[in-house]
Short mmCIF file of C-alpha atoms in Angstrom, two decimals:
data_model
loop_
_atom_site.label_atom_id
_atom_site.label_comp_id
_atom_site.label_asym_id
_atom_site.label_seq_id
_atom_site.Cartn_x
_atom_site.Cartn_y
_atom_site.Cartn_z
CA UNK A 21 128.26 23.41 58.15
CA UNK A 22 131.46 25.10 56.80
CA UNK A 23 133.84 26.70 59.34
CA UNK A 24 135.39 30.05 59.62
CA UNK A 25 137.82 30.66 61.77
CA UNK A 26 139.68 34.21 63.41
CA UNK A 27 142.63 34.77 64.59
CA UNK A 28 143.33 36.09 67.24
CA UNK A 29 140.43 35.96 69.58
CA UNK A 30 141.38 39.08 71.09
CA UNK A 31 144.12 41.38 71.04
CA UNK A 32 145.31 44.39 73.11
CA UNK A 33 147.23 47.40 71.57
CA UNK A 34 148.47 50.53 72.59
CA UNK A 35 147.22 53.79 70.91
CA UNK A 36 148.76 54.60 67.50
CA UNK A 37 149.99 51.18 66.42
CA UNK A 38 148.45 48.59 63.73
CA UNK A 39 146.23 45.43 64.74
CA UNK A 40 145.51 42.87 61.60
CA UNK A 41 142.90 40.51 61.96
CA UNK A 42 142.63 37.47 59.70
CA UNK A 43 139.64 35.61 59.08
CA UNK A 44 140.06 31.85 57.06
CA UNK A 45 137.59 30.15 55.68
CA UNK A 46 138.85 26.15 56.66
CA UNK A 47 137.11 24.18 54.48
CA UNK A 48 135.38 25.87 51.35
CA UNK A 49 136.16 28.77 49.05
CA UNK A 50 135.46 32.09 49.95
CA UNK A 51 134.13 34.10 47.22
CA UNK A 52 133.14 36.83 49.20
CA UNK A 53 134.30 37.90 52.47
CA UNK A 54 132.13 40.01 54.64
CA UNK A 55 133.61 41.99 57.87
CA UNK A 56 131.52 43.46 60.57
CA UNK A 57 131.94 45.67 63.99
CA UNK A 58 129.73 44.57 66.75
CA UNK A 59 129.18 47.14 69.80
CA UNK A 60 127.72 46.14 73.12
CA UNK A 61 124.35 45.31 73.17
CA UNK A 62 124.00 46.81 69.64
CA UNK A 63 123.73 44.83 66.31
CA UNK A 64 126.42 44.03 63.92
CA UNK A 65 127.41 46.90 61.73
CA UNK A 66 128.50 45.64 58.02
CA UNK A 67 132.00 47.53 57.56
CA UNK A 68 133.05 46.04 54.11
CA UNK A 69 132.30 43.80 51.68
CA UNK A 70 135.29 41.72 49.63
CA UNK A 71 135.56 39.55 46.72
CA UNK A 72 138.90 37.45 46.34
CA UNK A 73 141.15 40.04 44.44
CA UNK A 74 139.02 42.96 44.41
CA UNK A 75 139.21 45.93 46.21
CA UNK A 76 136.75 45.85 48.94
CA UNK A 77 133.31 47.76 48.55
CA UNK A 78 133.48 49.97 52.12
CA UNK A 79 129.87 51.03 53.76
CA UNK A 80 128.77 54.42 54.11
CA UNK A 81 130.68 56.13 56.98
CA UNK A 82 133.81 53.51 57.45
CA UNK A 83 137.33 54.94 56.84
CA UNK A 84 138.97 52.79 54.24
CA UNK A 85 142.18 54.22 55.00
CA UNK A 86 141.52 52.97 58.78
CA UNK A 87 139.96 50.05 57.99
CA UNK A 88 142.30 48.08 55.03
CA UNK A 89 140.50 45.04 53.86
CA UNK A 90 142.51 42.50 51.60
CA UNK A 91 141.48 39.53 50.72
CA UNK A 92 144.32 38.19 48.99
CA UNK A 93 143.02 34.26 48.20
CA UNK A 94 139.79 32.58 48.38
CA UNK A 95 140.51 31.23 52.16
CA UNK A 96 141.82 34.05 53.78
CA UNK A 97 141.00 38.22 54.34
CA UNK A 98 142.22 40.48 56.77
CA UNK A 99 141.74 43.81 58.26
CA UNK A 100 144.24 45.87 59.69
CA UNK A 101 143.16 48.50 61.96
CA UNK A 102 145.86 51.36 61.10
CA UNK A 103 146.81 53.79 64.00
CA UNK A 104 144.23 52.49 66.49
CA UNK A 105 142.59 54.39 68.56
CA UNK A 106 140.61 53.83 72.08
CA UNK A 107 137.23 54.39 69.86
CA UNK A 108 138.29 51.57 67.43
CA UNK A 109 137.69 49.43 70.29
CA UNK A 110 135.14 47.27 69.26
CA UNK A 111 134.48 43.07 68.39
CA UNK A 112 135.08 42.62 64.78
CA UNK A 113 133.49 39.65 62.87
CA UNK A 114 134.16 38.48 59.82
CA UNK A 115 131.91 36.31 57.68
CA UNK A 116 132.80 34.25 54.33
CA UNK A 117 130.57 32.80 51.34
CA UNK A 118 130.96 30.53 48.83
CA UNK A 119 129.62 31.15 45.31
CA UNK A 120 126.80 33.42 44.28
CA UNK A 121 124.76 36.18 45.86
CA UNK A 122 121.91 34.55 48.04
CA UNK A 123 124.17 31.57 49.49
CA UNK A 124 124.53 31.21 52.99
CA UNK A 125 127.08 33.32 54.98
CA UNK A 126 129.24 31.49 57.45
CA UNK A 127 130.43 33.46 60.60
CA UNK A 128 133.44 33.32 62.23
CA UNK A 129 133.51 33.71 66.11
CA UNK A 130 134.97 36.90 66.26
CA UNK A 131 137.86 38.67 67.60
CA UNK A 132 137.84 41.20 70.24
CA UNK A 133 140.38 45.08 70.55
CA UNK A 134 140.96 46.51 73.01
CA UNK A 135 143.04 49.90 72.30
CA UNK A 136 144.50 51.34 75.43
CA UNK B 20 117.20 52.26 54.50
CA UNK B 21 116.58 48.53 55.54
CA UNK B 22 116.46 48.06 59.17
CA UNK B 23 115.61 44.97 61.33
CA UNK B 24 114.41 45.75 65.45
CA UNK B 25 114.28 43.11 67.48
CA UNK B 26 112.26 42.83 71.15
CA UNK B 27 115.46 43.66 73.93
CA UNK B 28 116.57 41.42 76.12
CA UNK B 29 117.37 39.48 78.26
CA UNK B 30 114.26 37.36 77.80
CA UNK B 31 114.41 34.69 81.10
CA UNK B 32 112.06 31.63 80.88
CA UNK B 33 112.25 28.51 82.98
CA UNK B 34 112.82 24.65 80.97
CA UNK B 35 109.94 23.79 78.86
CA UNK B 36 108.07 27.27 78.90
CA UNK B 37 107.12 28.94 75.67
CA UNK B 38 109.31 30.94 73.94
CA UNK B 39 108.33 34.01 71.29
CA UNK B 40 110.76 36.79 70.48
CA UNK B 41 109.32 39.46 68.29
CA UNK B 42 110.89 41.12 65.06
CA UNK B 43 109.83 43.59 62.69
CA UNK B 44 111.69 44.76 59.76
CA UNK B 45 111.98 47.97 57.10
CA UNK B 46 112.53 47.06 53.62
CA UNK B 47 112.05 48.05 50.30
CA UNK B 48 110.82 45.19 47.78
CA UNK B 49 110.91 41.78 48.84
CA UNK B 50 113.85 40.57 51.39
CA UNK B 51 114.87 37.17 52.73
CA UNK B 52 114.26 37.00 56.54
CA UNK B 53 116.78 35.27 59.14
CA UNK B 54 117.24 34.20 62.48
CA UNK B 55 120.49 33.86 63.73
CA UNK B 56 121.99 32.33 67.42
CA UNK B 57 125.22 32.75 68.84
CA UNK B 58 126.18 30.68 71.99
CA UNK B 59 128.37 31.62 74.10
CA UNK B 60 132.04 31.76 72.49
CA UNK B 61 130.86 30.57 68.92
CA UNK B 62 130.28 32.84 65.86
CA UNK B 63 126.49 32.91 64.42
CA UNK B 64 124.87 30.45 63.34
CA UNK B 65 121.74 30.19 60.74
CA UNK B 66 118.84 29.18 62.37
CA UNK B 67 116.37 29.24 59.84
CA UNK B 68 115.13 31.53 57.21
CA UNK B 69 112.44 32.37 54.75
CA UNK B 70 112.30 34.17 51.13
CA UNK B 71 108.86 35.20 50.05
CA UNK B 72 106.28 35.92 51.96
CA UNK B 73 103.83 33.04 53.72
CA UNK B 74 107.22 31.21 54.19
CA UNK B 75 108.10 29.41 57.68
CA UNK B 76 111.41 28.80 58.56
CA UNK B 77 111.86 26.45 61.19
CA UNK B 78 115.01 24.00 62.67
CA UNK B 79 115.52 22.60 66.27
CA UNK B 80 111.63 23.30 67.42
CA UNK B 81 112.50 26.74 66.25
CA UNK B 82 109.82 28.11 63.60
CA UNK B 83 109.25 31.97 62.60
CA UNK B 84 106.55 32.55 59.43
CA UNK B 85 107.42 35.40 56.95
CA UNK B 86 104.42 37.99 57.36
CA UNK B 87 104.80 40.49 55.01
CA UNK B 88 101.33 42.31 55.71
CA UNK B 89 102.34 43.09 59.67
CA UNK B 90 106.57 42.85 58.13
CA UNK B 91 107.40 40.60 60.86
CA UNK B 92 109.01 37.12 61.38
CA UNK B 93 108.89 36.61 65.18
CA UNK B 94 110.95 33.58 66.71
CA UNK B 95 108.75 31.24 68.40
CA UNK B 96 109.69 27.36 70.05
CA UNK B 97 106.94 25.55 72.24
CA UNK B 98 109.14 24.57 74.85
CA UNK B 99 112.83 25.47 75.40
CA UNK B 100 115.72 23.97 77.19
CA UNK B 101 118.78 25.01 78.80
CA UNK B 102 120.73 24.37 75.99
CA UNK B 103 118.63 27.06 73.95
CA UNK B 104 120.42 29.74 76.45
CA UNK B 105 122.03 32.41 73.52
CA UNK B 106 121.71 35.39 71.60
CA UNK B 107 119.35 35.28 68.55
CA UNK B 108 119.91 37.58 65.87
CA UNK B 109 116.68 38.42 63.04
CA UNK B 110 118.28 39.68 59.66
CA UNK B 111 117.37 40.88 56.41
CA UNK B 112 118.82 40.00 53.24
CA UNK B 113 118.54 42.39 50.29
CA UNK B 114 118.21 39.41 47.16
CA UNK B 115 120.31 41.36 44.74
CA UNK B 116 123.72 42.47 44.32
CA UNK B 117 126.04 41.16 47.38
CA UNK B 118 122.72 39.99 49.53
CA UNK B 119 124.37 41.72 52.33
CA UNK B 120 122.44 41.16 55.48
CA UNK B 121 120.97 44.14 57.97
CA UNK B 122 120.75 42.49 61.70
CA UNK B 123 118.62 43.29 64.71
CA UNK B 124 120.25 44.04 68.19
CA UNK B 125 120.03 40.70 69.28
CA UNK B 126 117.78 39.32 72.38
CA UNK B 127 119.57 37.23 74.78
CA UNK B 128 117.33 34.63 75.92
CA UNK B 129 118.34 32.78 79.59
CA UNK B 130 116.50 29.01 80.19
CA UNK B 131 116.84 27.98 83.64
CA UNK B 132 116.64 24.47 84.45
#
Protein backbone atom coordinates (compact mmCIF):
# COMPACT_ATOMS: atom_id res chain seq x y z
CA UNK A 1 0.00 0.00 0.00
CA UNK A 2 1.06 3.71 -0.27
CA UNK A 3 3.17 5.17 2.56
CA UNK A 4 2.84 8.20 4.67
CA UNK A 5 5.31 9.24 6.61
CA UNK A 6 5.70 12.00 9.92
CA UNK A 7 8.18 13.75 11.01
CA UNK A 8 9.19 13.93 13.87
CA UNK A 9 8.03 10.99 15.86
CA UNK A 10 7.87 12.95 18.85
CA UNK A 11 8.83 16.20 20.01
CA UNK A 12 9.14 18.01 23.38
CA UNK A 13 8.49 21.82 23.83
CA UNK A 14 8.35 24.18 26.42
CA UNK A 15 5.10 26.18 27.10
CA UNK A 16 4.43 29.13 24.75
CA UNK A 17 6.59 28.19 21.77
CA UNK A 18 5.53 26.68 18.17
CA UNK A 19 5.80 22.82 17.24
CA UNK A 20 5.17 22.05 13.25
CA UNK A 21 4.47 18.71 12.30
CA UNK A 22 4.79 17.55 8.70
CA UNK A 23 3.15 14.71 7.28
CA UNK A 24 4.45 13.43 3.40
CA UNK A 25 2.81 11.34 1.44
CA UNK A 26 6.13 9.18 -0.24
CA UNK A 27 4.84 7.73 -3.04
CA UNK A 28 1.37 9.02 -4.43
CA UNK A 29 -0.42 12.35 -4.60
CA UNK A 30 -2.19 13.65 -1.86
CA UNK A 31 -5.34 15.23 -2.76
CA UNK A 32 -6.59 15.50 0.51
CA UNK A 33 -4.84 15.54 3.69
CA UNK A 34 -6.61 14.58 6.82
CA UNK A 35 -5.07 15.43 10.50
CA UNK A 36 -6.25 13.88 13.67
CA UNK A 37 -5.56 14.12 17.70
CA UNK A 38 -5.54 10.82 19.39
CA UNK A 39 -5.92 10.82 23.41
CA UNK A 40 -5.15 7.85 25.56
CA UNK A 41 -7.30 5.12 25.32
CA UNK A 42 -9.79 7.36 23.41
CA UNK A 43 -10.44 7.33 19.58
CA UNK A 44 -9.00 9.56 17.02
CA UNK A 45 -10.57 12.95 16.91
CA UNK A 46 -10.69 14.42 13.11
CA UNK A 47 -9.13 18.07 13.65
CA UNK A 48 -9.06 19.25 9.94
CA UNK A 49 -9.57 18.37 6.70
CA UNK A 50 -7.14 19.83 3.63
CA UNK A 51 -7.11 19.85 -0.01
CA UNK A 52 -3.70 20.81 -1.78
CA UNK A 53 -4.04 24.71 -1.90
CA UNK A 54 -7.11 25.23 -0.05
CA UNK A 55 -7.65 26.48 3.15
CA UNK A 56 -8.33 23.70 5.44
CA UNK A 57 -12.05 22.87 6.49
CA UNK A 58 -11.49 22.88 10.65
CA UNK A 59 -14.07 20.55 12.83
CA UNK A 60 -16.41 21.86 15.20
CA UNK A 61 -14.57 22.97 18.39
CA UNK A 62 -10.71 23.10 17.01
CA UNK A 63 -8.97 26.53 17.14
CA UNK A 64 -7.78 27.31 13.68
CA UNK A 65 -5.69 29.96 14.93
CA UNK A 66 -3.99 27.14 17.26
CA UNK A 67 -4.09 24.60 14.99
CA UNK A 68 -2.60 26.11 11.29
CA UNK A 69 -2.99 23.50 8.66
CA UNK A 70 -1.17 24.12 5.21
CA UNK A 71 -0.88 21.94 2.80
CA UNK A 72 1.20 23.63 0.44
CA UNK A 73 1.79 20.62 -2.45
CA UNK A 74 0.22 17.40 -3.10
CA UNK A 75 3.03 15.40 -0.92
CA UNK A 76 3.34 17.36 1.97
CA UNK A 77 0.91 19.26 4.96
CA UNK A 78 1.78 20.46 8.17
CA UNK A 79 0.42 21.65 11.37
CA UNK A 80 1.93 23.96 13.58
CA UNK A 81 0.78 23.99 17.04
CA UNK A 82 1.08 27.91 17.88
CA UNK A 83 1.85 28.85 21.59
CA UNK A 84 1.58 25.30 22.97
CA UNK A 85 0.27 24.59 25.87
CA UNK A 86 0.53 21.47 28.48
CA UNK A 87 -3.28 20.60 27.25
CA UNK A 88 -2.12 20.50 23.56
CA UNK A 89 -0.32 17.54 24.61
CA UNK A 90 -1.66 14.96 22.67
CA UNK A 91 -0.49 12.22 19.51
CA UNK A 92 -1.34 13.85 16.32
CA UNK A 93 -1.91 11.74 13.11
CA UNK A 94 -2.12 12.71 9.94
CA UNK A 95 -3.69 10.79 7.07
CA UNK A 96 -3.42 11.47 3.10
CA UNK A 97 -5.68 10.37 -0.01
CA UNK A 98 -5.34 10.23 -3.39
CA UNK A 99 -8.16 11.26 -5.76
CA UNK A 100 -11.85 11.34 -5.05
CA UNK A 101 -14.09 11.12 -2.01
CA UNK A 102 -14.55 7.33 -1.05
CA UNK A 103 -10.76 6.26 -1.81
CA UNK A 104 -8.83 4.78 0.75
CA UNK A 105 -7.07 6.92 3.44
CA UNK A 106 -3.48 6.09 4.20
CA UNK A 107 -2.19 6.78 7.81
CA UNK A 108 0.86 7.93 8.85
CA UNK A 109 2.36 6.58 12.17
CA UNK A 110 1.99 9.49 14.10
CA UNK A 111 3.91 11.91 16.04
CA UNK A 112 3.77 12.39 19.67
CA UNK A 113 3.96 16.37 22.06
CA UNK A 114 4.74 16.62 24.85
CA UNK A 115 4.38 20.42 26.16
CA UNK A 116 6.12 20.95 29.43
CA UNK B 1 -24.04 12.89 14.96
CA UNK B 2 -22.25 9.67 13.62
CA UNK B 3 -20.58 7.75 16.25
CA UNK B 4 -18.82 4.32 16.20
CA UNK B 5 -18.38 2.29 20.04
CA UNK B 6 -16.33 -0.34 20.10
CA UNK B 7 -16.18 -3.36 23.00
CA UNK B 8 -12.97 -1.96 25.52
CA UNK B 9 -10.10 -3.60 25.87
CA UNK B 10 -7.64 -5.24 26.37
CA UNK B 11 -9.18 -8.39 24.94
CA UNK B 12 -6.37 -11.40 25.98
CA UNK B 13 -6.77 -14.77 24.14
CA UNK B 14 -4.21 -17.53 23.96
CA UNK B 15 -2.75 -18.78 20.01
CA UNK B 16 -5.42 -20.29 17.99
CA UNK B 17 -8.54 -19.28 20.21
CA UNK B 18 -11.44 -17.46 18.68
CA UNK B 19 -11.47 -14.04 18.35
CA UNK B 20 -14.83 -11.58 18.11
CA UNK B 21 -14.67 -7.90 18.96
CA UNK B 22 -18.00 -6.19 18.89
CA UNK B 23 -18.97 -2.75 17.20
CA UNK B 24 -21.99 -0.85 16.83
CA UNK B 25 -22.37 2.33 15.07
CA UNK B 26 -24.84 5.70 14.83
CA UNK B 27 -25.45 6.94 11.46
CA UNK B 28 -27.70 8.68 9.42
CA UNK B 29 -28.32 7.13 5.78
CA UNK B 30 -26.14 4.56 4.59
CA UNK B 31 -22.23 4.58 5.73
CA UNK B 32 -19.23 2.51 4.71
CA UNK B 33 -18.00 0.38 7.70
CA UNK B 34 -14.13 -0.21 8.60
CA UNK B 35 -11.84 -2.01 10.60
CA UNK B 36 -8.67 -0.67 11.19
CA UNK B 37 -5.21 -2.25 13.14
CA UNK B 38 -2.35 -0.50 14.32
CA UNK B 39 0.73 -2.55 15.55
CA UNK B 40 2.83 -1.44 17.66
CA UNK B 41 4.89 1.68 16.22
CA UNK B 42 3.06 1.68 12.73
CA UNK B 43 0.21 4.06 11.67
CA UNK B 44 -3.32 2.28 10.79
CA UNK B 45 -3.83 0.12 8.57
CA UNK B 46 -7.19 -0.95 6.54
CA UNK B 47 -8.22 -4.15 7.42
CA UNK B 48 -11.21 -4.62 5.59
CA UNK B 49 -14.38 -2.84 4.92
CA UNK B 50 -17.89 -2.98 3.63
CA UNK B 51 -20.40 -0.39 1.81
CA UNK B 52 -23.99 -1.48 1.78
CA UNK B 53 -25.51 -3.49 3.89
CA UNK B 54 -25.23 -7.64 3.75
CA UNK B 55 -21.55 -6.84 2.82
CA UNK B 56 -18.53 -8.91 4.48
CA UNK B 57 -15.32 -7.54 4.62
CA UNK B 58 -12.73 -9.86 5.30
CA UNK B 59 -8.50 -10.04 4.82
CA UNK B 60 -5.90 -12.13 6.84
CA UNK B 61 -8.74 -14.67 8.43
CA UNK B 62 -10.24 -11.41 9.48
CA UNK B 63 -14.07 -11.14 8.35
CA UNK B 64 -16.81 -8.62 9.88
CA UNK B 65 -20.50 -8.63 7.86
CA UNK B 66 -22.27 -5.20 7.51
CA UNK B 67 -25.65 -5.64 9.57
CA UNK B 68 -27.57 -2.80 9.16
CA UNK B 69 -30.81 -4.17 11.02
CA UNK B 70 -28.75 -4.69 14.59
CA UNK B 71 -26.05 -1.49 12.95
CA UNK B 72 -23.16 -3.54 13.74
CA UNK B 73 -20.02 -4.96 11.99
CA UNK B 74 -18.25 -6.98 14.73
CA UNK B 75 -14.57 -8.24 14.02
CA UNK B 76 -14.38 -11.86 14.12
CA UNK B 77 -11.08 -14.43 13.07
CA UNK B 78 -11.38 -18.29 13.93
CA UNK B 79 -8.11 -18.60 15.29
CA UNK B 80 -5.50 -15.89 16.03
CA UNK B 81 -1.80 -15.76 16.39
CA UNK B 82 0.71 -13.81 18.10
CA UNK B 83 1.32 -11.78 15.34
CA UNK B 84 -2.45 -10.54 15.45
CA UNK B 85 -1.33 -8.74 18.93
CA UNK B 86 -2.65 -4.76 18.07
CA UNK B 87 -5.15 -2.25 18.33
CA UNK B 88 -8.19 -2.54 15.97
CA UNK B 89 -10.01 0.42 15.16
CA UNK B 90 -14.08 0.09 13.60
CA UNK B 91 -14.91 3.36 11.54
CA UNK B 92 -17.57 4.91 9.71
CA UNK B 93 -17.37 6.63 6.55
CA UNK B 94 -19.99 9.22 5.63
CA UNK B 95 -20.12 8.43 1.37
CA UNK B 96 -20.48 12.06 0.46
CA UNK B 97 -18.60 15.12 0.56
CA UNK B 98 -14.89 14.49 2.08
CA UNK B 99 -15.95 10.70 3.32
CA UNK B 100 -14.34 11.68 6.49
CA UNK B 101 -14.22 8.74 8.81
CA UNK B 102 -15.74 8.65 12.67
CA UNK B 103 -13.53 5.87 14.69
CA UNK B 104 -14.27 3.74 17.71
CA UNK B 105 -11.92 3.79 20.84
CA UNK B 106 -9.99 1.05 19.74
CA UNK B 107 -9.74 -2.58 21.54
CA UNK B 108 -6.33 -3.79 22.11
CA UNK B 109 -6.30 -7.37 21.62
CA UNK B 110 -3.08 -9.46 23.39
CA UNK B 111 -2.39 -13.30 21.74
CA UNK B 112 -0.17 -15.21 23.88
CA UNK B 113 1.73 -17.92 22.45
Amino acid sequence: GAVVSQHPSWVICKSGTSVKIECRSLDFQATTMFWYRQFPKQSLMLMATSNEGSKATYEQGVEKDKFLINHASLTLSTLTVTSAHPEDSSFYICSAREGIAGNEQFFGPGTRLTVL
Amino acid sequence: GDSVTQMEGPVTLSEEAFLTINCTYTATGYPSLFWYVQYPGEGLQLLLKATKADDKGSNKGFEATYRKETTSFHLEKGSVQVSDSAVYFCALSDPSGYSTLTFGKGTMLLVSP
